[in-house]
Short mmCIF file of C-alpha atoms in Angstrom, two decimals:
data_model
loop_
_atom_site.label_atom_id
_atom_site.label_comp_id
_atom_site.label_asym_id
_atom_site.label_seq_id
_atom_site.Cartn_x
_atom_site.Cartn_y
_atom_site.Cartn_z
CA MET K 126 -16.72 13.75 156.25
CA ILE K 127 -15.35 15.77 153.36
CA PRO K 128 -15.23 13.81 150.06
CA LEU K 129 -12.04 13.89 148.01
CA SER K 130 -13.93 15.56 145.18
CA TRP K 131 -14.36 18.82 147.15
CA TYR K 132 -10.61 19.25 147.51
CA LEU K 133 -10.04 18.47 143.84
CA ILE K 134 -12.68 20.98 142.69
CA PHE K 135 -11.26 23.63 145.05
CA ALA K 136 -7.74 23.03 143.73
CA ALA K 137 -8.92 23.10 140.10
CA ALA K 138 -10.69 26.43 140.67
CA LEU K 139 -7.64 27.92 142.41
CA PHE K 140 -5.40 26.72 139.55
CA SER K 141 -7.68 28.28 136.92
CA ILE K 142 -7.77 31.61 138.75
CA GLY K 143 -3.98 31.54 139.00
CA LEU K 144 -3.71 30.75 135.28
CA PHE K 145 -5.93 33.73 134.51
CA GLY K 146 -3.63 35.93 136.61
CA VAL K 147 -0.53 34.66 134.77
CA LEU K 148 -2.07 35.20 131.32
CA ALA K 149 -3.93 38.47 131.90
CA ARG K 150 -1.74 40.56 134.21
CA LYS K 151 0.68 43.15 132.87
CA ASN K 152 2.91 43.55 135.90
CA ALA K 153 5.64 40.90 136.23
CA ILE K 154 5.22 40.70 140.03
CA ALA K 155 1.48 40.05 139.58
CA ILE K 156 2.36 37.23 137.17
CA LEU K 157 4.56 35.69 139.88
CA MET K 158 1.61 35.94 142.29
CA GLY K 159 -0.51 33.97 139.81
CA ILE K 160 2.22 31.31 139.68
CA GLU K 161 2.13 31.12 143.49
CA LEU K 162 -1.63 30.46 143.37
CA MET K 163 -1.09 27.65 140.84
CA LEU K 164 1.68 26.03 142.92
CA ASN K 165 -0.56 26.17 146.02
CA SER K 166 -3.40 24.42 144.23
CA VAL K 167 -0.97 21.69 143.14
CA ASN K 168 0.07 21.27 146.79
CA ILE K 169 -3.57 20.88 147.87
CA ASN K 170 -3.97 18.14 145.28
CA LEU K 171 -0.79 16.33 146.39
CA VAL K 172 -1.74 16.37 150.08
CA ALA K 173 -5.38 15.42 149.38
CA PHE K 174 -4.29 12.42 147.28
CA TRP K 175 -1.85 11.40 150.03
CA ARG K 176 -4.56 11.56 152.69
CA TYR K 177 -7.27 9.78 150.70
CA LEU K 178 -5.47 7.26 148.50
CA SER K 179 -2.22 6.28 150.25
CA PRO K 180 -2.13 7.54 153.88
CA GLU K 181 0.31 4.75 154.83
CA MET K 182 3.02 6.19 152.54
CA ILE K 183 4.37 9.67 153.17
CA THR K 184 5.28 10.39 149.51
CA GLY K 185 2.60 13.03 148.98
CA GLN K 186 3.79 15.20 151.85
CA VAL K 187 7.45 14.87 150.79
CA PHE K 188 6.47 15.93 147.28
CA ALA K 189 4.65 18.97 148.72
CA ILE K 190 7.77 19.94 150.70
CA ILE K 191 9.89 19.77 147.53
CA VAL K 192 7.30 21.98 145.79
CA PHE K 193 7.76 24.47 148.68
CA ALA K 194 11.53 24.52 148.09
CA VAL K 195 11.14 24.96 144.33
CA ALA K 196 8.57 27.74 144.84
CA ALA K 197 10.94 29.59 147.19
CA ALA K 198 13.79 29.26 144.68
CA GLU K 199 11.56 30.40 141.83
CA VAL K 200 10.35 33.48 143.68
CA ALA K 201 13.88 34.44 144.78
CA VAL K 202 15.27 34.26 141.22
CA GLY K 203 12.14 35.80 139.68
CA LEU K 204 12.13 38.81 141.96
CA ALA K 205 15.89 39.28 141.50
CA LEU K 206 15.36 39.30 137.72
CA ILE K 207 12.52 41.84 138.09
CA ILE K 208 14.73 44.12 140.23
CA SER K 209 17.56 43.79 137.70
CA VAL K 210 15.28 44.60 134.74
CA TYR K 211 13.83 47.52 136.69
CA ARG K 212 17.34 48.96 137.15
CA ARG K 213 18.26 48.63 133.45
CA LYS K 214 14.99 49.41 131.68
CA SER K 215 12.91 51.20 134.36
CA THR K 216 9.93 48.99 133.65
CA ILE K 217 8.36 45.85 135.12
CA VAL K 218 5.58 45.52 132.55
CA ALA K 219 6.08 42.09 130.99
CA GLU K 220 5.21 43.33 127.47
CA ASP K 221 7.94 45.97 127.53
CA ILE K 222 10.69 43.55 128.59
CA ASP K 223 11.72 42.54 125.05
CA MET K 224 15.53 42.64 125.13
CA LEU K 225 15.72 39.02 123.92
CA LYS K 226 13.36 39.62 120.99
CA PHE K 227 14.98 38.74 117.68
CA MET C 258 -23.54 18.76 156.90
CA THR C 259 -20.89 18.10 159.50
CA PRO C 260 -19.00 21.00 161.14
CA LEU C 261 -15.85 19.99 159.20
CA GLN C 262 -17.71 20.32 155.90
CA ILE C 263 -18.98 23.76 156.87
CA ILE C 264 -15.44 24.84 157.82
CA PHE C 265 -14.09 23.52 154.52
CA LEU C 266 -16.76 25.28 152.44
CA LEU C 267 -16.17 28.57 154.30
CA VAL C 268 -12.39 28.35 153.86
CA ALA C 269 -12.71 27.38 150.20
CA ALA C 270 -15.12 30.25 149.49
CA ILE C 271 -12.89 32.79 151.25
CA SER C 272 -9.78 31.48 149.47
CA LEU C 273 -11.37 31.52 146.02
CA GLY C 274 -12.77 35.02 146.60
CA GLY C 275 -9.34 36.16 147.75
CA ALA C 276 -7.73 34.54 144.70
CA VAL C 277 -10.08 36.46 142.39
CA MET C 278 -9.08 39.63 144.23
CA VAL C 279 -5.36 38.76 143.78
CA VAL C 280 -5.70 38.58 139.99
CA THR C 281 -7.99 41.60 139.56
CA ARG C 282 -6.95 44.32 142.06
CA GLN C 283 -5.46 47.50 140.62
CA ASN C 284 -3.35 48.18 143.69
CA LEU C 285 -0.56 45.58 143.83
CA VAL C 286 0.02 45.90 147.57
CA HIS C 287 -3.66 45.08 148.13
CA ALA C 288 -3.28 42.11 145.76
CA ALA C 289 -0.32 40.88 147.84
CA LEU C 290 -2.38 41.17 151.06
CA TRP C 291 -5.19 39.16 149.42
CA LEU C 292 -2.55 36.62 148.41
CA ILE C 293 -1.64 36.25 152.11
CA LEU C 294 -5.32 35.52 152.86
CA VAL C 295 -5.38 32.81 150.17
CA LEU C 296 -2.17 31.27 151.54
CA PHE C 297 -3.77 31.15 155.02
CA GLY C 298 -6.81 29.43 153.50
CA VAL C 299 -4.54 26.80 151.93
CA ALA C 300 -2.82 26.32 155.32
CA VAL C 301 -6.25 25.66 156.92
CA THR C 302 -6.94 23.13 154.13
CA PHE C 303 -3.69 21.33 155.06
CA VAL C 304 -4.86 21.18 158.69
CA LEU C 305 -8.16 19.63 157.54
CA LEU C 306 -6.10 17.01 155.68
CA ASN C 307 -4.11 16.03 158.82
CA ALA C 308 -0.91 17.61 157.47
CA GLY C 309 -0.06 19.89 160.41
CA PHE C 310 3.62 20.21 159.53
CA LEU C 311 2.81 21.39 156.00
CA ALA C 312 0.36 23.96 157.40
CA MET C 313 3.13 25.30 159.64
CA ALA C 314 5.62 25.31 156.75
CA GLN C 315 3.01 27.07 154.58
CA VAL C 316 2.68 29.89 157.11
CA VAL C 317 6.44 30.20 157.68
CA ILE C 318 7.68 29.84 154.08
CA TYR C 319 4.86 31.27 151.97
CA ILE C 320 3.47 33.99 154.24
CA GLY C 321 6.61 34.71 156.24
CA ALA C 322 9.09 34.72 153.37
CA ILE C 323 7.58 34.65 149.88
CA ALA C 324 4.67 37.08 150.40
CA ILE C 325 6.85 39.52 152.33
CA LEU C 326 9.54 39.34 149.62
CA MET C 327 6.88 40.16 147.03
CA ILE C 328 5.61 43.13 149.02
CA PHE C 329 9.21 44.41 149.28
CA THR C 330 9.68 44.11 145.51
CA ILE C 331 6.34 45.83 144.83
CA MET C 332 7.37 48.74 147.03
CA LEU C 333 10.85 48.94 145.46
CA THR C 334 9.38 49.17 141.96
CA ARG C 335 6.42 51.38 142.79
CA LYS C 336 7.71 54.33 140.78
CA VAL C 337 7.02 52.61 137.44
CA ALA C 338 4.02 50.48 138.43
CA LYS C 339 1.38 53.11 139.12
CA ASP C 340 -1.86 51.81 140.59
CA THR C 341 -3.89 54.00 138.27
CA ASP C 342 -2.53 52.26 135.14
CA GLU C 343 -4.50 49.49 133.50
CA GLN C 344 -3.34 46.25 135.16
CA LEU C 345 -4.82 43.72 132.71
CA ASN C 346 -3.40 43.39 129.21
CA SER C 347 -5.48 43.63 126.05
CA ASN C 348 -5.91 39.85 125.77
CA TRP C 349 -7.48 39.40 129.21
CA TRP C 350 -10.72 38.02 127.75
CA GLY C 351 -8.77 35.29 125.96
CA ALA C 352 -7.06 34.46 129.24
CA GLY C 353 -10.48 34.24 130.90
CA ILE C 354 -11.78 31.87 128.22
CA ILE C 355 -8.68 29.65 128.48
CA SER C 356 -8.98 29.49 132.29
CA LEU C 357 -12.70 28.65 132.14
CA LEU C 358 -12.06 25.98 129.48
CA LEU C 359 -9.30 24.46 131.62
CA PHE C 360 -11.54 24.45 134.69
CA GLY C 361 -14.43 22.90 132.78
CA GLY C 362 -12.15 20.30 131.20
CA VAL C 363 -10.59 19.30 134.53
CA ILE C 364 -14.02 18.99 136.19
CA LEU C 365 -15.29 16.92 133.26
CA MET C 366 -12.28 14.59 133.51
CA LEU C 367 -12.70 14.30 137.29
CA PHE C 368 -16.36 13.28 137.05
CA GLN C 369 -15.42 10.40 134.75
CA TRP C 370 -12.94 9.02 137.29
CA GLN C 371 -14.47 6.32 139.49
CA ASN C 372 -12.46 7.23 142.61
CA PHE C 373 -13.86 10.76 142.51
CA GLN C 374 -16.31 10.30 145.39
CA PHE C 375 -13.68 8.52 147.47
CA ASN C 376 -14.34 8.75 151.19
CA LEU C 377 -11.79 9.41 153.88
CA PRO C 378 -9.82 6.32 155.05
CA ASN C 379 -8.91 6.31 158.72
CA LEU C 380 -5.31 7.05 159.64
CA ASN C 381 -3.51 4.16 161.31
CA PRO C 382 -3.36 5.40 164.95
CA SER C 383 -0.07 3.57 165.63
CA VAL C 384 1.77 5.56 162.91
CA ASP C 385 2.45 9.25 163.41
CA PRO C 386 2.55 10.95 159.96
CA LEU C 387 4.89 13.66 161.29
CA LEU C 388 7.36 11.04 162.60
CA GLN C 389 7.07 9.18 159.29
CA LEU C 390 7.73 12.39 157.36
CA GLY C 391 10.79 13.28 159.43
CA GLU C 392 12.26 9.79 159.08
CA GLY C 393 11.44 9.73 155.37
CA LEU C 394 13.34 12.96 154.74
CA VAL C 395 16.61 11.71 156.31
CA SER C 396 16.45 8.00 155.49
CA PRO C 397 18.69 6.84 152.60
CA ASN C 398 16.02 4.24 151.77
CA ALA C 399 13.38 6.92 151.34
CA PHE C 400 13.76 10.54 150.29
CA LEU C 401 17.24 11.60 151.43
CA LEU C 402 18.55 12.19 147.90
CA PRO C 403 15.59 14.25 146.55
CA PHE C 404 15.60 16.28 149.76
CA GLU C 405 19.33 17.04 149.44
CA ILE C 406 18.91 17.93 145.76
CA ALA C 407 16.11 20.35 146.74
CA SER C 408 18.44 21.92 149.32
CA VAL C 409 21.24 22.33 146.76
CA LEU C 410 18.72 23.83 144.30
CA LEU C 411 17.63 26.34 146.93
CA VAL C 412 21.22 27.38 147.76
CA ALA C 413 22.08 27.71 144.06
CA ALA C 414 18.93 29.76 143.41
CA LEU C 415 19.60 32.11 146.34
CA ILE C 416 23.24 32.68 145.31
CA GLY C 417 22.05 33.22 141.74
CA ALA C 418 19.42 35.69 142.96
CA ILE C 419 22.09 37.70 144.79
CA MET C 420 24.31 37.74 141.68
CA VAL C 421 21.44 38.77 139.38
CA ALA C 422 20.12 41.55 141.62
CA ARG C 423 23.57 42.92 142.54
CA GLU C 424 24.29 46.46 141.42
CA ARG C 425 27.16 46.57 138.94
CA LYS C 426 29.72 49.29 139.46
#
């Protein structure tokens, strides 16, 4: 029997590692990878809460599926933006992408 | 220790180790391959939570589509992102402190919550969660509208991605 707490601690650790990747990485694609880690930890939490607290309702799984769809949309647009910036500025380092700086 | 607990601890350890590799590797293609390992670990976690459909969707959507798309983009932009360059920015220690603080804060909050040591309730054997999920996604009384909105969002995002990445003449 796995207690709920194990899943929550696992998800919290995965989220923190993903946050570190988002904040510390230079490369824009690596930042997107960190965001993927964070979204995955959120999904673990949603499914764990569904299984432990309200297994008779399916809401948790539906929420996880919508997170899947949003993650796919986010990666598609993010990578398209990175390709577009790469064409114009020949860089994908997040610090150097400062066209919107006032 | 039951076998399920041992499996969970193994999967969690491998996933967390892989996640650390994802955020620290110099070579981005290696980082993407570690990311695939982490995504597999999360899929195994879904199986342990009786969410077989989500585990399948995790493998198909995350590993089959998102991770491969990332590897393509890494290879397309490899000319500017040399593996020998420094991959962490100058504020990486601040990022580490923030992540550790967040982790510590979340754990502290969790230990004050009385449901924290909640044990597993049995699934009602007469209800199939997969059947329930499928009916929930197409039933107007349940989640038809959010599901359709997610579909429209996905179509809009993909068309937008094509427009953004298109080469202008």
